[in-house]
CSV table of C-alpha atoms and ligand atoms in Angstrom, one decimal:
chain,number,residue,atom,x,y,z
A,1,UNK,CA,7.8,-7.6,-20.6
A,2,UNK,CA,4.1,-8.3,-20.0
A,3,UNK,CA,2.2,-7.2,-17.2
A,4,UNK,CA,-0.5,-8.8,-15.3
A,5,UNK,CA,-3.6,-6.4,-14.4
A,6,UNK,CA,-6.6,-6.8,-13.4
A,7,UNK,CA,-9.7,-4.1,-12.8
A,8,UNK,CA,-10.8,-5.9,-9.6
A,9,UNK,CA,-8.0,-4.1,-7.5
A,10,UNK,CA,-11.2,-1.0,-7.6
A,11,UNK,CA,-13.2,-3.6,-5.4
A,12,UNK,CA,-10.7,-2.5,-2.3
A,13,UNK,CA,-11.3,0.9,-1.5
A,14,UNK,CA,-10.3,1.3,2.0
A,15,UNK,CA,-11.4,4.9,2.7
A,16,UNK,CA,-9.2,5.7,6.0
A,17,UNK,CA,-6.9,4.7,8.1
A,18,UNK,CA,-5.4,6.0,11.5
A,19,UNK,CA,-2.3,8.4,10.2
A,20,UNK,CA,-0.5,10.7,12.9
A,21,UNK,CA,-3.2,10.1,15.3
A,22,UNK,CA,-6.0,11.3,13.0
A,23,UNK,CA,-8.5,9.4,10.3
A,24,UNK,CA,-7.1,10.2,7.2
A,25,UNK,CA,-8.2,9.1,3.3
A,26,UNK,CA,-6.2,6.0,2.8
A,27,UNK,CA,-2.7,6.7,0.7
A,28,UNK,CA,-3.5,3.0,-0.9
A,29,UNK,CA,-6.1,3.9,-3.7
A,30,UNK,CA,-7.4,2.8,-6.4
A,31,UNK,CA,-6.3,5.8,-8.4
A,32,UNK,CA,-2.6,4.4,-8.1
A,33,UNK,CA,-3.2,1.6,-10.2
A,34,UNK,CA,-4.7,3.7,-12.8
A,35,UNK,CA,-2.5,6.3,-13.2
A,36,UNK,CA,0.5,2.8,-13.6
A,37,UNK,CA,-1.5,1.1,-16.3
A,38,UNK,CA,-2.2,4.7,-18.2
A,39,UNK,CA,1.7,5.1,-18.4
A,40,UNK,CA,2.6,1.4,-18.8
A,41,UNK,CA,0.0,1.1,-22.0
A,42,UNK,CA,1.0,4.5,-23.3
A,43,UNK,CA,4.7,3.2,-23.1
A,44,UNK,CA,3.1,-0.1,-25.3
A,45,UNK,CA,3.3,-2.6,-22.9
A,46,UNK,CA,1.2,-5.8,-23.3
A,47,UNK,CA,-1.7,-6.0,-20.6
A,48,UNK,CA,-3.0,-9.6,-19.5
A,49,UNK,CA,-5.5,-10.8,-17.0
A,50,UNK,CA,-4.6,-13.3,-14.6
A,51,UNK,CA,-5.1,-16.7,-14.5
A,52,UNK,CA,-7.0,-18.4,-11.7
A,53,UNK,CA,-5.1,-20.2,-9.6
A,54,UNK,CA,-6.6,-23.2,-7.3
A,55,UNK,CA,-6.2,-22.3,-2.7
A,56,UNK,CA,-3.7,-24.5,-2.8
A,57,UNK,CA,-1.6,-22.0,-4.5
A,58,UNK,CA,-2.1,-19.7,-1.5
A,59,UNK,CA,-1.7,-22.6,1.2
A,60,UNK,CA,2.2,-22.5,-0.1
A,61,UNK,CA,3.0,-19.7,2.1
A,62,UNK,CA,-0.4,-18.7,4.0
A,63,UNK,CA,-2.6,-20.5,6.9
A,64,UNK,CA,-5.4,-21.7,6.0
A,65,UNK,CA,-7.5,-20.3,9.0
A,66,UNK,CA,-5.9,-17.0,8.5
A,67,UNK,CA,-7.3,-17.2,4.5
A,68,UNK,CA,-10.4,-18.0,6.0
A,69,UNK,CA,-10.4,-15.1,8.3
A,70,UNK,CA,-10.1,-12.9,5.3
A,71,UNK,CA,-12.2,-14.2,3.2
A,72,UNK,CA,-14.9,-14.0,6.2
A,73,UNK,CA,-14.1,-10.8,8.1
A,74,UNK,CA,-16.4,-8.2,6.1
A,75,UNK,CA,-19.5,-10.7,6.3
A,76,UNK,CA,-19.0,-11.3,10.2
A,77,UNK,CA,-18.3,-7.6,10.2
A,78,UNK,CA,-21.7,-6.8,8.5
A,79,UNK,CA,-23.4,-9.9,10.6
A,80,UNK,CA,-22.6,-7.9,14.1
A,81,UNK,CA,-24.3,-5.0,13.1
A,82,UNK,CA,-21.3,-3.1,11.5
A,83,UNK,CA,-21.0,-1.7,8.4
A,84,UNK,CA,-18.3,0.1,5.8
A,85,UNK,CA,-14.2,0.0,7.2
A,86,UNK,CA,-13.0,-2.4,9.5
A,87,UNK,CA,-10.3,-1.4,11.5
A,88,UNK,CA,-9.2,-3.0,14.7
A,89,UNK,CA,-8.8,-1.4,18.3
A,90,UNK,CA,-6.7,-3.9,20.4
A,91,UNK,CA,-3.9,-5.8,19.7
A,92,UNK,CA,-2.3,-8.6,22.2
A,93,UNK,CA,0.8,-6.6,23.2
A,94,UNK,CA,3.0,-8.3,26.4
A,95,UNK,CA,1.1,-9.2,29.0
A,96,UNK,CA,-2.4,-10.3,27.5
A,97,UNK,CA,-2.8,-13.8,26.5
A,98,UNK,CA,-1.5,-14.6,22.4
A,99,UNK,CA,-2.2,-18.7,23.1
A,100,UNK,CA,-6.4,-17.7,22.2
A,101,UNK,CA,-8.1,-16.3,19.5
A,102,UNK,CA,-10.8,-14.6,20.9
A,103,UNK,CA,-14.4,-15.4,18.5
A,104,UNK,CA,-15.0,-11.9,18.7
A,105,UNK,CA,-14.7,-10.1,15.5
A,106,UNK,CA,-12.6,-7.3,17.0
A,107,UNK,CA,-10.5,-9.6,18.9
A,108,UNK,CA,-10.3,-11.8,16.0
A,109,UNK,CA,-9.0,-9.1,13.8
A,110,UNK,CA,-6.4,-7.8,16.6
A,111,UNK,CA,-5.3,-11.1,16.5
A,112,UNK,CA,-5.0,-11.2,12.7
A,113,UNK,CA,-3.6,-7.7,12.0
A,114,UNK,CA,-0.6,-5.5,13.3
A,115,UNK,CA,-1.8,-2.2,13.0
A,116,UNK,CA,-4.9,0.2,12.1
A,117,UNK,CA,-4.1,1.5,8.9
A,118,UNK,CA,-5.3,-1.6,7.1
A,119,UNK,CA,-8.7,-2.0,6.3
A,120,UNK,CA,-11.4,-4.2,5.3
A,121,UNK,CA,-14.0,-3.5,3.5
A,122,UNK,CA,-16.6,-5.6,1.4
A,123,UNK,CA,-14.6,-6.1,-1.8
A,124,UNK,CA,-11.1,-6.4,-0.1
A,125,UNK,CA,-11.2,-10.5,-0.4
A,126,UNK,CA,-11.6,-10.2,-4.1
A,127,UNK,CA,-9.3,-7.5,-4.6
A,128,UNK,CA,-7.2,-9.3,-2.8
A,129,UNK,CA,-7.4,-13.1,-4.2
A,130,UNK,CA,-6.9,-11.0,-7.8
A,131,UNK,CA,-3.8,-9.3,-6.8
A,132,UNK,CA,-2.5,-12.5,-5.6
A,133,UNK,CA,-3.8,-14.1,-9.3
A,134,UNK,CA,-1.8,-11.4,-10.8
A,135,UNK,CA,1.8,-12.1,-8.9
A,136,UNK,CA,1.1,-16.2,-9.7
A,137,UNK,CA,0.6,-15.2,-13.0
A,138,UNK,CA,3.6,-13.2,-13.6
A,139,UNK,CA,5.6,-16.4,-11.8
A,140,UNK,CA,4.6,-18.5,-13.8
A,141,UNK,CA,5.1,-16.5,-16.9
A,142,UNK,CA,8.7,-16.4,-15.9
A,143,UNK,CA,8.4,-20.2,-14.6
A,144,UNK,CA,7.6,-20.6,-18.4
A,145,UNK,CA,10.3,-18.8,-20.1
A,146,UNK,CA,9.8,-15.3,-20.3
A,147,UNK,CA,12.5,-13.9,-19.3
A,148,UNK,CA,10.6,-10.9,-17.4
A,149,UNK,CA,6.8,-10.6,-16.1
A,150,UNK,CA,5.3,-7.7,-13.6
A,151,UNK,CA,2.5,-8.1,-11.4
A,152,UNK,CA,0.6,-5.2,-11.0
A,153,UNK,CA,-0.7,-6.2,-7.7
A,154,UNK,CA,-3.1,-4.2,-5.9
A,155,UNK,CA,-3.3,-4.5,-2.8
A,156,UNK,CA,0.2,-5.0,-1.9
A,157,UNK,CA,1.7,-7.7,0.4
A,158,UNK,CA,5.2,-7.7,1.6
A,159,UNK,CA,4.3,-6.6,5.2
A,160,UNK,CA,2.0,-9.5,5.2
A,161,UNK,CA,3.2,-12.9,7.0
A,162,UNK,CA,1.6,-16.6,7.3
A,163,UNK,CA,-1.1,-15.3,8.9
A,164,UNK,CA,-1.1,-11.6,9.7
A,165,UNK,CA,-2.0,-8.8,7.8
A,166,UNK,CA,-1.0,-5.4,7.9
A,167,UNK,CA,0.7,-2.4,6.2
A,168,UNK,CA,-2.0,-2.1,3.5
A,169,UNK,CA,-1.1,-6.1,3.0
A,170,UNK,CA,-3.3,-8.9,2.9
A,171,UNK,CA,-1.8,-11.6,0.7
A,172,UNK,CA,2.1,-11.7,0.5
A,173,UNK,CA,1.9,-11.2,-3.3
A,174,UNK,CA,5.8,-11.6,-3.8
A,175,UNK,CA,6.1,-14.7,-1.4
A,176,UNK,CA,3.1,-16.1,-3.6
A,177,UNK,CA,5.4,-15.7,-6.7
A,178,UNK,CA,8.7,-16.8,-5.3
A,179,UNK,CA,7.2,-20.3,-3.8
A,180,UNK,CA,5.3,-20.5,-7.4
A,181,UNK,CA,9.1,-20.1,-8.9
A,182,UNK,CA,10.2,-23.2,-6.2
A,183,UNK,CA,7.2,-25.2,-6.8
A,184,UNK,CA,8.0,-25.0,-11.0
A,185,UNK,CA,11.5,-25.8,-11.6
A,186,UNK,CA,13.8,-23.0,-10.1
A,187,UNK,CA,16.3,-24.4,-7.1
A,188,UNK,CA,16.8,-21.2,-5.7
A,189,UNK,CA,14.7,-18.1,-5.5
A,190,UNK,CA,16.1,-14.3,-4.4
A,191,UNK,CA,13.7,-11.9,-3.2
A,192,UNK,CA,15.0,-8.5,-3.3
A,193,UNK,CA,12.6,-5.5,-1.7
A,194,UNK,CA,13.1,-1.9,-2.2
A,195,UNK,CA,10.3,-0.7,-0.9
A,196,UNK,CA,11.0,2.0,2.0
A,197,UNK,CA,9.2,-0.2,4.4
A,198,UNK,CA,11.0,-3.0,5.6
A,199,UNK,CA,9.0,-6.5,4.0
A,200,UNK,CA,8.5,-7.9,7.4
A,201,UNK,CA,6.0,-10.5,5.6
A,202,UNK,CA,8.4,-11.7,3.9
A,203,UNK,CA,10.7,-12.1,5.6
A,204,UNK,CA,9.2,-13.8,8.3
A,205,UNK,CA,7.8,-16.5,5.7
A,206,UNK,CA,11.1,-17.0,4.2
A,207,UNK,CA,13.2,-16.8,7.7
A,208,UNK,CA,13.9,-20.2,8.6
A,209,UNK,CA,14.8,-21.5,5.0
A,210,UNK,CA,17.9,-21.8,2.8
A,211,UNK,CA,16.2,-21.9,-1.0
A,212,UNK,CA,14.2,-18.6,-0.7
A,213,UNK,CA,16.8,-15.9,0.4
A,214,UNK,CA,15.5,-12.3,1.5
A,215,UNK,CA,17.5,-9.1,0.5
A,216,UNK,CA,15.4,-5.6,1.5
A,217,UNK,CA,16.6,-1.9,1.2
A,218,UNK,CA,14.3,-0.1,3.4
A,219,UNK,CA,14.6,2.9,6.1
A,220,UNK,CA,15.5,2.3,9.3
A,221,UNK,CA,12.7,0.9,11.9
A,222,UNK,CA,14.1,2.9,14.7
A,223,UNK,CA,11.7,5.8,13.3
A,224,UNK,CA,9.9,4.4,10.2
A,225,UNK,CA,7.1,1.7,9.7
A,226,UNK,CA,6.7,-1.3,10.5
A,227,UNK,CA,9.2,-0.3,13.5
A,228,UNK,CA,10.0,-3.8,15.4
A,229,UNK,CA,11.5,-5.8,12.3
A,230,UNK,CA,13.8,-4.9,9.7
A,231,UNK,CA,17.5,-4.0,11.8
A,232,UNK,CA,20.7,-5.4,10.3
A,233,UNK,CA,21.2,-7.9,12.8
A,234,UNK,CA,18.6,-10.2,11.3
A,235,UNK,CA,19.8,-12.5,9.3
A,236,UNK,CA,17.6,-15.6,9.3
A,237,UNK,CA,17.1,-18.9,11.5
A,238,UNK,CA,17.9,-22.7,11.6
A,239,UNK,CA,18.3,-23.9,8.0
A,240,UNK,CA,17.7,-20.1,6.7
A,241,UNK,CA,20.2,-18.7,8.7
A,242,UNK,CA,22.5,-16.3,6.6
A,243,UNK,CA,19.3,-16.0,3.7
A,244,UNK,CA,17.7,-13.1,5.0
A,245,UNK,CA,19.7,-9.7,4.7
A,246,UNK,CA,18.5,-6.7,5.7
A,247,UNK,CA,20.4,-3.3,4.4
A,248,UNK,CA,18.1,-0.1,6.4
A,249,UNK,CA,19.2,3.5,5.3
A,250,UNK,CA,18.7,6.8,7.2
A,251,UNK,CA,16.4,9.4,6.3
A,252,UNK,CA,16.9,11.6,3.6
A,253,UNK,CA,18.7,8.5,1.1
A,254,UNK,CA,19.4,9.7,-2.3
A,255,UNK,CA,20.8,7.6,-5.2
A,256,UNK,CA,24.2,7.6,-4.5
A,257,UNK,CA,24.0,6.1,-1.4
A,258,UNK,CA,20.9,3.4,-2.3
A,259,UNK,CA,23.3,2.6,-5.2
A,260,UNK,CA,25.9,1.6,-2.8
A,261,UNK,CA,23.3,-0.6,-0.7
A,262,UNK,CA,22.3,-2.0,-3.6
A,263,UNK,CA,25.6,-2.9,-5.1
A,264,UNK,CA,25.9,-4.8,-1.1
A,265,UNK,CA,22.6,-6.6,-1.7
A,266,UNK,CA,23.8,-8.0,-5.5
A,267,UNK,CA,26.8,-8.9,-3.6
A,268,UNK,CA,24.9,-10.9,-0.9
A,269,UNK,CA,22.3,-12.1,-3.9
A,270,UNK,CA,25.2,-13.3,-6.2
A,271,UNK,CA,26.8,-15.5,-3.5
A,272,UNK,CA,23.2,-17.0,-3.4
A,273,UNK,CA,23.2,-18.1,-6.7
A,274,UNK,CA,19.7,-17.7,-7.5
A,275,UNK,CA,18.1,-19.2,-10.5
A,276,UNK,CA,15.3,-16.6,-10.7
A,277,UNK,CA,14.5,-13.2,-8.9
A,278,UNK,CA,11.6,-11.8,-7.4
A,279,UNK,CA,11.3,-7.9,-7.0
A,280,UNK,CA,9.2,-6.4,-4.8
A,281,UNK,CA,8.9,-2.5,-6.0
A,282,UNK,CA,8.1,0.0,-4.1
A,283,UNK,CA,8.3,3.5,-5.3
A,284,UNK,CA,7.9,5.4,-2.2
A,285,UNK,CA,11.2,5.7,-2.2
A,286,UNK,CA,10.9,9.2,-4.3
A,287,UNK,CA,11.4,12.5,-3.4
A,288,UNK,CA,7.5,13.3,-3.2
A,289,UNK,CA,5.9,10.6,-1.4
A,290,UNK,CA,3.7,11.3,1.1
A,291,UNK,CA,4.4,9.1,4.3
A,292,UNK,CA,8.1,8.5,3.2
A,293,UNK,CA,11.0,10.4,3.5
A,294,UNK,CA,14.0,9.0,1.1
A,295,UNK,CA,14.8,11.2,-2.1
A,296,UNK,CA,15.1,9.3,-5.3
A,297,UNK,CA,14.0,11.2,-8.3
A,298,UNK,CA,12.5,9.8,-11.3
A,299,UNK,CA,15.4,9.2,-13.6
A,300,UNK,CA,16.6,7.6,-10.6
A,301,UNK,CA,13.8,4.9,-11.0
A,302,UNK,CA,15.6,4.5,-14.6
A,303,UNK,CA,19.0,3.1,-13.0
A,304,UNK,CA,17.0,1.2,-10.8
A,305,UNK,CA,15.5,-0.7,-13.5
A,306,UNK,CA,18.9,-1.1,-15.5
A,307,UNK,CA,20.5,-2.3,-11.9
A,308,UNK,CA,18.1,-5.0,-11.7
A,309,UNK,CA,17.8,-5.9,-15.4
A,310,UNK,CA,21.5,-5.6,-16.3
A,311,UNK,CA,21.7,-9.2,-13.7
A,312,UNK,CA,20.5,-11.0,-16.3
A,313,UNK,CA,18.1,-13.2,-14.2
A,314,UNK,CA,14.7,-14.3,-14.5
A,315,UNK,CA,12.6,-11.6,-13.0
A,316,UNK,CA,9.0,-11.3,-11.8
A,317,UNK,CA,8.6,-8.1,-10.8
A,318,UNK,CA,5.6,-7.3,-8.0
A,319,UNK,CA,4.1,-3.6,-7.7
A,320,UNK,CA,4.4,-2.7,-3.3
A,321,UNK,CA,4.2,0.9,-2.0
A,322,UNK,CA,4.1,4.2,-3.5
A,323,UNK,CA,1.7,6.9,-2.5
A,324,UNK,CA,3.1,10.3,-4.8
A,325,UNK,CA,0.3,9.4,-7.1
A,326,UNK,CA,1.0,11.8,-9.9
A,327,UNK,CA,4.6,10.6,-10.4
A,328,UNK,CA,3.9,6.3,-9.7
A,329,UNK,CA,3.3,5.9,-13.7
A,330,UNK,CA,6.6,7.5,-14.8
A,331,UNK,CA,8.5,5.9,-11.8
A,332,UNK,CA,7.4,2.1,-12.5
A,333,UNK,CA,7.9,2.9,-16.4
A,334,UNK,CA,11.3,4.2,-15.4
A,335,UNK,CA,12.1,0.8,-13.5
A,336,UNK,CA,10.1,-1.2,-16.3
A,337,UNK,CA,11.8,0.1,-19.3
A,338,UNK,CA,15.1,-1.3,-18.2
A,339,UNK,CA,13.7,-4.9,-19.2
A,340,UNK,CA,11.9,-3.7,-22.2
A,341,UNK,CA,13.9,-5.0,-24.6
A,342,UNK,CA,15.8,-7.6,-22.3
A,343,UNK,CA,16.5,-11.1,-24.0
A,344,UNK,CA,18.5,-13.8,-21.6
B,1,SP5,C1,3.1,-1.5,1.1
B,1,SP5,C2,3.5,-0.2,1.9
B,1,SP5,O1,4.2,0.6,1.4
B,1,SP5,N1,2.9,-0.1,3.1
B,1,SP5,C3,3.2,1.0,3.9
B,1,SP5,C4,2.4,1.1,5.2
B,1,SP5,C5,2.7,2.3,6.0
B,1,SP5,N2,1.7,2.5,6.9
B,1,SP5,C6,2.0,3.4,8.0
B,1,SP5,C7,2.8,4.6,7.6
B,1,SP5,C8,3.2,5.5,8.8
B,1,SP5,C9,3.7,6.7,8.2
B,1,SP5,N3,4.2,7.6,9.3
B,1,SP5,C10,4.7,8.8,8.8
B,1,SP5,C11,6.1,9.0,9.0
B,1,SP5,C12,6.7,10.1,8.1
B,1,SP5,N4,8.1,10.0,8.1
B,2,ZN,ZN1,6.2,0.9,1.5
C-alpha cells in the first residue's frame, strides 16, 4: 500500500484555537504528521508526492466562491491591518440575516466557518490544496488498480461541506477522493468514517444522492463536537435518501462495542454494493486522546485495519483526527498493516 505525503502540510501551523473557553495551542500540528510518516517509513512503506490536480478537481464537490474565500482570506486578513491567526467572532445564528454575505472579512469568515477552533494562517491555502493533492492522488491510485492507497492528508476535511469550513477542515479531502473514484470508472462509492467526530462535511455533500453512500461511527452530538449533525435519525434526502447512516456511540466506547457498530455499518455498506471504499481515519478514538473520550487501544487499531481490509474492496484510505501525538504512528501503522500485504 502506498502513501501519499507531502512536506507542505508544515505550511499550516495554526497556533490556537478557543478550547473550554480558553486559547489553547492547537491539537492539529504539524508534529502529527511527522511522528505518522516516521512509523509508516520505519514499517517500509513506499512514500510518494502528489500529483497536481487542475480546480476543477476541487469544483466536484466545493463552491467555487467558497475556494476563493480560502484561497484569499489570509491576504485580505493581512490587507486590513491584521496579522498571524484568523479566527472568527460572529456567526449568523437564528435571527440575523444568512441571505448576505457581509464584505467584511470577519463577517465573511463567520459566514464561511462554523466554529473558532479553525484557523487561518498564511500557509493554510497551500497546506491545504496539498492535502487535497494527496487524497486525489490516493483515488486515483486506486481508480488505477491498486488495490489500496492512503492519503496522508494534513489538514483534515470531513467536518468540511460545499462551502463551509470548520473542525480543523478546510477541504473535504475524503469527498475529494470518493467524487475522483465516481468521476473514473467506479458506479458506486462507500464512505465509511470512524473518526470520533461525526463527518458533518460529508455528509452534507453526499446527502441528497444515491451513488455516494455515507456510513460514520462517531460519539454522540448530544455532548461531543460538532454537536447539531450527526443523530441516527438522519438518513439522507430526495434521491440520497437511505445513503447516509449514521451509527453515534456513548462515551467511554471500547472495542467490543465499536466492533458491533461496525459489523451494522458493513451491514448497511454491503447492501450498498459499493465498487470501491473510501475511509476516513480518525484515530482519536484511543484511549489517550486529548479532546476525545472513547477507549480503543492500540492493538485495537490492528482489528480495525483487518475489519476494513478483510472486505476485499478497493480502498483509499484518508488520515482525519487524532490528537494523542505519541501513539498516532503506531495507531495508523496498526490500521495500515492490515492492507500490507492485501492482493484483490
Ligand atoms: C478532524 C477532527 O478530528 N476535528 C475535531 C475538531 C474538534 N474541535 C473541537 C473539540 C471540542 C472538544 N471539547 C472537549 C470535550 C471533551 N470531551
Ligand atoms: Zn475527530
Amino acid at each position: 500500500m502506498r502513501v501519499v505525503h507531502t512536506p507542505l502540510h508544515e505550511r499550516h501551523d495554526g497556533a490556537y484555537e478557543l478550547h473550554r473557553g480558553a486559547l489553547v495551542p492547537s491539537f492539529e500540528s504539524p508534529e502529527r504528521v511527522h511522528i505518522i510518516l516516521q512509523a509508516l517509513e520505519q514499517a517500509g512503506y513506499g512514500v510518494m508526492p502528489p500529483r497536481e490536480f487542475p480546480e476543477a478537481a476541487l469544483l466536484r464537490v466545493h463552491d467555487a466562491e467558497f475556494v476563493e474565500f480560502l484561497r484569499t482570506a489570509h491576504a485580505r486578513w493581512r490587507a486590513s491591518g491584521r496579522d498571524g491567526s484568523m479566527l472568527p467572532s460572529g456567526f449568523p445564528a437564528r435571527g440575523l440575516r444568512r441571505d448576505r454575505r457581509p464584505s467584511g472579512i470577519n463577517g465573511a469568515m463567520g459566514w464561511y466557518t462554523f466554529d473558532a477552533s479553525t484557523p487561518i494562517v498564511a500557509g493554510t491555502w497551500e497546506a491545504v490544496i496539498a492535502a487535497a493533492q494527496c487524497a486525489l492522488t490516493a483515488a486515483a491510485l486506486v481508480a488505477e488498480g491498486e488495490s489500496a492507497a492512503y492519503a496522508l492528508c494534513r489538514p483534515p476535511g470531513h467536518h468540511a461541506g460545499r462551502s463551509f469550513y470548520g473542525g480543523y477542515c478546510y477541504l473535504n479531502n475524503a469527498a475529494l477522493a470518493a467524487q475522483y473514484l465516481r468521476d473514473h470508472g467506479c458506479g458506486r462509492v462507500a464512505v465509511l468514517d470512524v473518526d470520533y467526530h461525526h463527518g458533518n462535511g460529508t455528509q452534507e455533500i453526499f446527502w441528497e444522492r444515491d451513488d455516494v453512500m455515507f456510513v460514520s461511527l462517531h460519539a454522540s452530538p448530544e455532548t461531543e463536537y460538532p454537536y447539531f449533525l450527526g443523530y441516527a435519525d438522519e438518513c439522507g434526502a430526495g434521491a440520497g435518501e437511505g445513503c447516509t447512516l449514521n451509527l453515534p456511540l456513548p462515551l467511554g466506547t471500547r472495542w467490543p462495542e465499536y466492533r458491533a457498530a461496525l459489523d451494522l455499518a458493513f451491514e448497511a455498506i454491503d447492501r450498498h454494493a459499493p465498487a470501491a471504499l473510501v475511509v476516513s481515519l480518525g484515530v482519536d478514538t484511543f484511549e489517550a486522546d486529548p479532546i476525545s473520550a472513547f477507549k480503543l487501544t492500540t492493538a485495537d487499531y490492528r482489528e480495525l485495519g483487518a475489519c476494513l481490509a478483510a472486505r476485499g474492496l478497493p480502498t483509499v484510505v484518508v488520515q482525519e483526527g487524532g490528537y494523542a501525538v505519541a501513539e498516532i504512528g503506531a495507531n495508523v501503522a496498526g490500521v495500515l498493516g492490515a492492507f500490507a500485504g492485501r492482493t484483490l
